[in-house]
Amino acid sequence: MRLTHSTKGFTLIEVLVALGIVAVTLMAAVRASTQLALHTQQLEVYNFALFSAENRLTELRLQGTAPSLGVQVYACPQAGHLFECEQRVTKTPNSFFLRVEVSVFDDNKRGQELVMLATVMPVRSN
């Protein structure tokens, strides 16, 4: 009488290798989703900082008078984020225009500039 072995199914080694491959793939997916969430949060902060700088430049344009020369620092919160803005007004080679820079800093991380916008504004004399 002959004994035959039926080889249906997987060996233990094959199952362990497959589980290892699945585990590595899942770890990579979790890391990628964590990085995506972190970058989304950072992008939100940068967007709100950009809104703060744009708002300040729009305010200056709507005032109708030229801003005074020098540096001005003020709080510029936006949607629950605490920012500190620095407005720097300097002369240009053309005496009819001023250069206005608005830098936005993260209030929680001193010295970290998030955004800097610059424009040239006319000197209005009445």
Coordinates of C-alpha atoms in Angstrom, one line a residue:
M1 CA 0.0 0.0 0.0
R2 CA 1.3 3.4 -1.0
L3 CA 0.9 6.5 1.1
T4 CA 0.4 9.7 -0.8
H5 CA 0.8 13.2 0.7
S6 CA -1.6 15.8 -0.4
T7 CA 0.1 19.2 -0.6
K8 CA -2.9 21.5 -0.4
G9 CA -2.4 24.8 1.4
F10 CA 0.6 26.8 2.5
T11 CA 3.5 26.0 4.7
L12 CA 4.1 27.8 7.9
I13 CA 7.1 29.6 6.4
E14 CA 5.0 30.9 3.5
V15 CA 2.3 32.2 5.9
L16 CA 4.9 34.0 8.0
V17 CA 6.6 35.6 5.0
A18 CA 3.2 36.8 3.8
L19 CA 2.4 38.2 7.2
G20 CA 5.8 40.0 7.3
I21 CA 5.1 41.6 3.9
V22 CA 1.6 42.7 5.0
A23 CA 3.0 44.2 8.2
V24 CA 5.7 46.2 6.4
T25 CA 3.1 47.5 3.9
L26 CA 0.8 48.5 6.7
M27 CA 3.6 50.3 8.6
A28 CA 4.5 52.3 5.5
A29 CA 0.8 53.2 5.0
V30 CA 0.5 54.4 8.6
R31 CA 3.7 56.5 8.3
A32 CA 2.4 58.1 5.0
S33 CA -0.9 59.0 6.5
T34 CA 0.7 60.5 9.6
Q35 CA 3.0 62.6 7.4
L36 CA 0.0 63.7 5.3
A37 CA -1.9 64.9 8.4
L38 CA 1.2 66.8 9.6
H39 CA 1.7 68.5 6.3
T40 CA -1.9 69.4 6.1
Q41 CA -1.8 71.1 9.5
Q42 CA 1.4 73.0 8.5
L43 CA -0.2 74.1 5.2
E44 CA -3.2 75.5 7.2
V45 CA -0.9 77.6 9.4
Y46 CA 0.9 79.0 6.4
N47 CA -2.3 79.8 4.6
F48 CA -3.6 81.7 7.6
A49 CA -0.3 83.5 7.9
L50 CA -0.6 84.5 4.3
F51 CA -4.1 85.8 4.9
S52 CA -2.8 88.0 7.7
A53 CA -0.1 89.5 5.5
E54 CA -2.5 90.1 2.7
N55 CA -5.1 91.7 5.0
R56 CA -2.5 94.1 6.3
L57 CA -1.4 95.2 2.8
T58 CA -5.0 95.6 1.8
E59 CA -5.7 97.8 4.9
L60 CA -2.7 100.0 3.9
R61 CA -4.0 100.3 0.3
L62 CA -7.5 101.3 1.5
Q63 CA -6.3 103.9 4.0
G64 CA -5.5 106.3 1.2
T65 CA -2.4 107.7 2.9
A66 CA 1.2 106.5 2.8
P67 CA 2.3 104.5 5.7
S68 CA 5.0 106.0 7.9
L69 CA 8.6 104.9 7.4
G70 CA 10.0 102.4 9.9
V71 CA 9.2 99.1 11.5
Q72 CA 5.9 98.4 13.3
V73 CA 5.2 95.1 15.2
Y74 CA 1.7 94.1 16.1
A75 CA -0.4 91.0 16.8
C76 CA -2.4 89.7 13.9
P77 CA -4.4 86.6 15.0
Q78 CA -6.2 84.7 12.3
A79 CA -8.8 81.9 12.8
G80 CA -7.5 81.0 16.3
H81 CA -3.8 81.0 15.3
L82 CA -1.7 83.6 17.1
F83 CA 0.7 85.4 14.8
E84 CA 2.9 88.4 15.2
C85 CA 3.3 90.7 12.2
E86 CA 6.1 93.0 11.4
Q87 CA 5.5 95.8 8.9
R88 CA 8.7 97.4 7.4
V89 CA 8.3 100.5 5.3
T90 CA 11.4 101.8 3.4
K91 CA 12.1 104.3 0.7
T92 CA 12.7 103.2 -2.9
P93 CA 15.0 104.8 -5.5
N94 CA 11.9 106.5 -6.9
S95 CA 10.7 109.1 -4.4
F96 CA 7.1 108.6 -5.5
F97 CA 6.9 105.1 -4.1
L98 CA 7.5 103.2 -0.8
R99 CA 8.4 99.6 -0.3
V100 CA 6.2 97.9 2.2
E101 CA 7.1 94.4 3.6
V102 CA 4.8 92.5 5.9
S103 CA 6.4 89.5 7.7
V104 CA 4.3 87.0 9.7
F105 CA 5.8 85.1 12.6
D106 CA 4.5 82.2 14.5
D107 CA 3.8 83.6 18.0
N108 CA 4.5 80.2 19.6
K109 CA 7.9 79.7 17.8
R110 CA 9.7 83.0 18.3
G111 CA 11.7 84.1 15.3
Q112 CA 10.2 81.6 12.8
E113 CA 9.1 83.7 9.8
L114 CA 6.2 81.9 8.1
V115 CA 5.4 84.4 5.3
M116 CA 6.8 87.6 3.9
L117 CA 4.9 89.7 1.4
A118 CA 6.3 92.9 -0.2
T119 CA 4.7 95.5 -2.4
V120 CA 5.4 99.0 -3.6
M121 CA 2.9 101.7 -2.7
P122 CA 2.6 105.3 -4.0
V123 CA 3.4 108.2 -1.8
R124 CA 0.2 110.2 -1.9
S125 CA 0.6 113.9 -1.3
N126 CA -2.6 116.1 -1.1

